[in-house]
Amino acid sequence: LRARDIENIGHGPLYRRLQTAIKAVIDDGILKVDDALPSERDLANELGISRVTVRNSMRALVEEGVLVQRHGAGTFVAPRVEQALSRLTSFTEDMITRGMNPGAVWIEKTLGHASPEEAMALNLSPGTEVTRLRRLRTANEKPMALEYAVVPRAFLPSPEEVEKSLYDALAKYGKKPERALQRLRAELFDGETAKILGVPDGSAALYIERRSFLANGTPVEFTRSYYRGDSYDFIAEMQVDA
Ligand code: 16G
């Protein structure tokens, strides 16, 4: 990173441009996951800018989830999460497997009546009682996705049953999904969703719809979610036909 790079990148206040420049270095793979960033002082000296500017950019990148600060150790590139597309797992399991701490900020946890779209997805009659779960999902406190799950009440008597993991709550009633269909689509975060996830308005999102089913084919879950395009990779394994 050189002073010249920052002058030529983006627009707006210097700290914003430094923020964009650091992100570009990460996107280009020059700095990789878990790599340490130079100290505030070193970076300020090297670039001939003030420490306050460097601190503001770092803080913004931490808020965005691009960097993580570890007490006493410094600032590092935050991990991207990779999820295999062929295994049916829950967010909680996915994070635990990666040694990360899954968390949630609840936005909605209510009983309601299936909308026509939900009824179609879940093979119910419109108006059937459903549990609605809307939450911001975090990994090591970093916002990762906004998820909106709808489950027929018949499988989950009360939304309060879900403390942390939806799949654990379903498992208690012997209703853990065994198969799922998922649709992925590129979208841009709109203002409100961007704010909840702490990313800039209009940044890349991965929209994912999952319908999951019991072994006998009954739909148990219809979930619509927005994953951060800058932090989530979905990996699919492919084979030629035998
Ligand atoms: C994953 C699923 C979501 C499911 C959730 C259950 C995707 C895109 N979505 O986030 O459909 O409801 O796991 O997680 O993978 P939980 O048991 O931790 O609540």
Short mmCIF file of C-alpha atoms and ligand atoms in Angstrom, two decimals:
data_model
loop_
_atom_site.label_atom_id
_atom_site.label_comp_id
_atom_site.label_asym_id
_atom_site.label_seq_id
_atom_site.Cartn_x
_atom_site.Cartn_y
_atom_site.Cartn_z
CA LEU A 1 0.00 0.00 0.00
CA ARG A 2 1.47 3.34 -1.00
CA ALA A 3 0.32 6.89 -0.44
CA ARG A 4 -0.25 7.15 -4.20
CA ASP A 5 -2.68 4.21 -4.17
CA ILE A 6 -4.85 5.95 -1.66
CA GLU A 7 -4.91 9.25 -3.47
CA ASN A 8 -6.07 7.52 -6.62
CA ILE A 9 -8.72 5.30 -5.11
CA GLY A 10 -12.39 6.16 -4.60
CA HIS A 11 -13.51 9.52 -3.31
CA GLY A 12 -14.59 11.17 -0.10
CA PRO A 13 -12.59 11.65 3.06
CA LEU A 14 -9.09 10.18 3.27
CA TYR A 15 -10.05 7.56 5.83
CA ARG A 16 -12.76 6.24 3.49
CA ARG A 17 -10.26 5.97 0.68
CA LEU A 18 -7.79 4.17 2.90
CA GLN A 19 -10.64 1.84 3.89
CA THR A 20 -11.31 1.07 0.21
CA ALA A 21 -7.59 0.61 -0.46
CA ILE A 22 -7.17 -1.88 2.41
CA LYS A 23 -10.21 -3.80 1.19
CA ALA A 24 -8.74 -3.96 -2.31
CA VAL A 25 -5.52 -5.41 -0.91
CA ILE A 26 -7.58 -8.12 0.82
CA ASP A 27 -9.75 -8.78 -2.23
CA ASP A 28 -6.62 -9.17 -4.35
CA GLY A 29 -5.37 -11.82 -1.94
CA ILE A 30 -2.26 -9.85 -0.98
CA LEU A 31 -3.46 -9.94 2.61
CA LYS A 32 -5.11 -13.24 3.48
CA VAL A 33 -7.44 -14.48 6.22
CA ASP A 34 -5.78 -14.17 9.63
CA ASP A 35 -2.88 -12.07 8.31
CA ALA A 36 -1.94 -9.26 10.66
CA LEU A 37 -2.16 -5.65 9.53
CA PRO A 38 0.69 -3.29 10.27
CA SER A 39 0.25 -1.29 13.46
CA GLU A 40 -1.58 2.02 13.30
CA ARG A 41 1.67 3.88 13.86
CA ASP A 42 3.61 2.01 11.16
CA LEU A 43 0.86 2.45 8.60
CA ALA A 44 0.51 6.15 9.40
CA ASN A 45 4.28 6.68 9.09
CA GLU A 46 4.56 4.69 5.91
CA LEU A 47 1.73 6.54 4.22
CA GLY A 48 2.54 9.92 5.68
CA ILE A 49 -0.95 10.38 7.08
CA SER A 50 -2.26 10.87 10.59
CA ARG A 51 -2.83 8.03 13.02
CA VAL A 52 -6.38 9.23 13.55
CA THR A 53 -7.10 8.65 9.85
CA VAL A 54 -5.63 5.16 10.00
CA ARG A 55 -7.59 4.44 13.18
CA ASN A 56 -10.85 5.59 11.58
CA SER A 57 -10.36 3.35 8.55
CA MET A 58 -9.49 0.35 10.71
CA ARG A 59 -12.49 0.97 12.92
CA ALA A 60 -14.80 1.18 9.90
CA LEU A 61 -13.35 -2.08 8.53
CA VAL A 62 -13.85 -3.80 11.88
CA GLU A 63 -17.45 -2.61 11.93
CA GLU A 64 -17.88 -3.92 8.41
CA GLY A 65 -16.51 -7.28 9.54
CA VAL A 66 -13.56 -7.16 7.12
CA LEU A 67 -11.03 -6.94 9.95
CA VAL A 68 -11.03 -8.26 13.50
CA GLN A 69 -9.23 -6.79 16.44
CA ARG A 70 -7.73 -9.21 18.92
CA HIS A 71 -6.91 -7.80 22.29
CA GLY A 72 -3.22 -7.17 22.75
CA ALA A 73 -2.40 -8.95 19.48
CA GLY A 74 -3.41 -6.45 16.81
CA THR A 75 -5.71 -6.28 13.82
CA PHE A 76 -6.22 -9.18 11.43
CA VAL A 77 -8.09 -10.04 8.24
CA ALA A 78 -11.42 -11.60 9.27
CA PRO A 79 -12.19 -15.11 8.03
CA ARG A 80 -14.49 -15.81 5.10
CA VAL A 81 -16.83 -18.66 5.69
CA GLU A 82 -17.05 -21.55 3.27
CA GLN A 83 -20.05 -23.79 3.20
CA ALA A 84 -20.40 -26.97 1.21
CA LEU A 85 -23.58 -27.00 -0.82
CA SER A 86 -24.13 -30.72 -0.70
CA ARG A 87 -24.47 -31.32 3.04
CA LEU A 88 -27.57 -30.32 4.92
CA THR A 89 -26.34 -28.54 8.01
CA SER A 90 -27.52 -25.76 10.26
CA PHE A 91 -25.85 -22.41 10.73
CA THR A 92 -25.02 -23.37 14.32
CA GLU A 93 -23.30 -26.59 13.22
CA ASP A 94 -21.47 -24.78 10.41
CA MET A 95 -19.98 -22.22 12.75
CA ILE A 96 -19.06 -24.71 15.47
CA THR A 97 -17.26 -26.91 12.90
CA ARG A 98 -15.17 -23.86 12.03
CA GLY A 99 -14.34 -23.08 15.63
CA MET A 100 -16.45 -19.96 15.52
CA ASN A 101 -19.03 -18.88 17.99
CA PRO A 102 -22.54 -18.76 16.47
CA GLY A 103 -24.77 -15.97 17.72
CA ALA A 104 -28.09 -14.40 16.87
CA VAL A 105 -29.87 -11.12 17.30
CA TRP A 106 -33.59 -11.81 17.26
CA ILE A 107 -35.75 -9.51 15.18
CA GLU A 108 -38.96 -11.52 15.17
CA LYS A 109 -40.15 -14.66 16.92
CA THR A 110 -43.89 -14.94 16.48
CA LEU A 111 -46.84 -17.12 15.53
CA GLY A 112 -48.69 -16.08 12.41
CA HIS A 113 -50.65 -17.36 9.44
CA ALA A 114 -49.07 -18.59 6.24
CA SER A 115 -49.12 -16.09 3.39
CA PRO A 116 -50.01 -17.49 -0.03
CA GLU A 117 -46.31 -17.67 -0.96
CA GLU A 118 -45.40 -19.45 2.28
CA ALA A 119 -48.35 -21.78 1.91
CA MET A 120 -47.17 -22.76 -1.57
CA ALA A 121 -43.61 -23.32 -0.37
CA LEU A 122 -44.67 -25.38 2.63
CA ASN A 123 -47.52 -27.23 0.94
CA LEU A 124 -50.07 -25.82 3.40
CA SER A 125 -53.41 -24.11 2.99
CA PRO A 126 -53.07 -20.33 3.16
CA GLY A 127 -53.77 -19.14 6.68
CA THR A 128 -52.39 -22.25 8.42
CA GLU A 129 -50.54 -21.36 11.61
CA VAL A 130 -46.81 -20.94 11.24
CA THR A 131 -43.89 -19.89 13.41
CA ARG A 132 -41.86 -16.98 12.08
CA LEU A 133 -38.24 -16.55 13.05
CA ARG A 134 -36.30 -13.57 11.83
CA ARG A 135 -32.77 -13.09 13.07
CA LEU A 136 -29.42 -11.65 12.33
CA ARG A 137 -26.90 -14.47 12.45
CA THR A 138 -23.40 -13.78 13.65
CA ALA A 139 -20.09 -15.64 13.72
CA ASN A 140 -17.71 -14.47 16.43
CA GLU A 141 -19.97 -11.43 16.78
CA LYS A 142 -19.56 -10.59 13.09
CA PRO A 143 -22.90 -10.20 11.26
CA MET A 144 -23.11 -12.86 8.54
CA ALA A 145 -26.69 -13.19 7.38
CA LEU A 146 -30.21 -12.08 7.87
CA GLU A 147 -32.48 -15.12 8.01
CA TYR A 148 -36.22 -15.38 7.92
CA ALA A 149 -37.48 -18.88 8.63
CA VAL A 150 -41.11 -20.00 8.47
CA VAL A 151 -42.07 -23.36 9.99
CA PRO A 152 -45.57 -24.89 10.23
CA ARG A 153 -46.77 -24.69 13.82
CA ALA A 154 -47.60 -28.38 13.65
CA PHE A 155 -43.83 -29.08 13.82
CA LEU A 156 -42.88 -26.42 16.30
CA PRO A 157 -45.66 -25.67 18.77
CA SER A 158 -44.16 -22.43 20.04
CA PRO A 159 -41.57 -20.03 18.64
CA GLU A 160 -40.11 -19.89 22.14
CA GLU A 161 -38.85 -23.43 21.61
CA VAL A 162 -36.06 -21.99 19.49
CA GLU A 163 -33.43 -20.62 21.79
CA LYS A 164 -30.38 -20.85 19.57
CA SER A 165 -30.73 -23.45 16.86
CA LEU A 166 -33.88 -24.03 14.84
CA TYR A 167 -32.69 -27.48 13.78
CA ASP A 168 -32.01 -28.47 17.39
CA ALA A 169 -35.52 -27.36 18.36
CA LEU A 170 -37.00 -29.38 15.46
CA ALA A 171 -34.86 -32.38 16.44
CA LYS A 172 -36.50 -32.38 19.88
CA TYR A 173 -39.80 -33.17 18.17
CA GLY A 174 -38.23 -35.65 15.75
CA LYS A 175 -38.74 -33.16 12.91
CA LYS A 176 -35.21 -32.37 11.87
CA PRO A 177 -35.08 -31.91 8.10
CA GLU A 178 -33.37 -34.63 6.11
CA ARG A 179 -33.32 -33.09 2.66
CA ALA A 180 -33.42 -29.57 1.31
CA LEU A 181 -33.73 -27.63 -1.91
CA GLN A 182 -31.86 -24.41 -2.11
CA ARG A 183 -31.90 -21.54 -4.56
CA LEU A 184 -29.08 -19.00 -4.64
CA ARG A 185 -29.28 -15.69 -6.37
CA ALA A 186 -27.09 -12.59 -6.50
CA GLU A 187 -28.68 -9.45 -5.16
CA LEU A 188 -27.68 -6.11 -3.72
CA PHE A 189 -28.40 -5.18 -0.14
CA ASP A 190 -31.00 -2.48 0.14
CA GLY A 191 -30.63 0.26 2.73
CA GLU A 192 -32.45 -1.40 5.61
CA THR A 193 -30.88 -4.85 5.26
CA ALA A 194 -27.45 -3.30 4.72
CA LYS A 195 -27.82 -1.38 7.95
CA ILE A 196 -28.72 -4.49 9.94
CA LEU A 197 -25.68 -6.32 8.54
CA GLY A 198 -23.38 -3.33 8.93
CA VAL A 199 -22.36 -3.21 5.25
CA PRO A 200 -22.55 -0.29 2.82
CA ASP A 201 -25.85 0.28 1.06
CA GLY A 202 -25.87 -1.50 -2.30
CA SER A 203 -23.12 -4.02 -1.49
CA ALA A 204 -23.26 -7.59 -2.79
CA ALA A 205 -25.62 -10.06 -1.18
CA LEU A 206 -26.29 -13.72 -1.72
CA TYR A 207 -30.01 -14.36 -1.51
CA ILE A 208 -30.74 -17.94 -0.49
CA GLU A 209 -34.06 -19.68 -0.28
CA ARG A 210 -34.18 -23.04 1.42
CA ARG A 211 -37.08 -25.45 1.59
CA SER A 212 -36.33 -28.45 3.71
CA PHE A 213 -38.23 -31.67 4.10
CA LEU A 214 -38.73 -34.59 6.47
CA ALA A 215 -37.74 -38.06 5.31
CA ASN A 216 -41.32 -38.63 4.09
CA GLY A 217 -41.19 -35.53 1.90
CA THR A 218 -43.26 -33.17 4.07
CA PRO A 219 -41.89 -29.61 3.94
CA VAL A 220 -40.75 -28.38 7.37
CA GLU A 221 -39.03 -25.12 6.64
CA PHE A 222 -39.15 -22.23 4.21
CA THR A 223 -36.24 -19.87 4.86
CA ARG A 224 -35.28 -16.76 2.98
CA SER A 225 -31.91 -15.30 3.81
CA TYR A 226 -29.43 -12.68 2.77
CA TYR A 227 -25.79 -13.63 3.23
CA ARG A 228 -22.97 -11.15 3.02
CA GLY A 229 -21.37 -11.44 -0.39
CA ASP A 230 -18.05 -10.31 1.06
CA SER A 231 -17.85 -13.05 3.68
CA TYR A 232 -19.57 -16.16 2.45
CA ASP A 233 -18.51 -18.75 -0.12
CA PHE A 234 -20.72 -21.64 -1.14
CA ILE A 235 -18.84 -24.59 -2.48
CA ALA A 236 -20.40 -27.28 -4.64
CA GLU A 237 -18.80 -30.57 -5.61
CA MET A 238 -19.49 -31.81 -9.12
CA GLN A 239 -18.98 -35.06 -10.98
CA VAL A 240 -19.54 -36.17 -14.54
CA ASP A 241 -22.35 -38.67 -15.03
CA ALA A 242 -21.21 -42.24 -14.51
C1 16G B 1 -28.88 -22.40 7.78
C2 16G B 1 -29.93 -22.50 6.70
C3 16G B 1 -31.30 -22.15 7.21
C4 16G B 1 -31.62 -22.92 8.46
C5 16G B 1 -30.56 -22.68 9.50
C6 16G B 1 -30.79 -23.46 10.77
C7 16G B 1 -28.65 -21.71 4.74
C8 16G B 1 -28.60 -20.80 3.60
N1 16G B 1 -29.68 -21.63 5.56
O1 16G B 1 -28.60 -21.09 8.10
O2 16G B 1 -32.23 -22.47 6.20
O3 16G B 1 -32.87 -22.51 8.98
O4 16G B 1 -29.30 -23.07 8.96
O5 16G B 1 -29.78 -23.09 11.66
O6 16G B 1 -27.78 -22.50 4.90
P1 16G B 1 -29.90 -23.21 13.21
O7 16G B 1 -30.28 -24.60 13.55
O8 16G B 1 -28.56 -22.83 13.72
O9 16G B 1 -30.96 -22.24 13.67
#
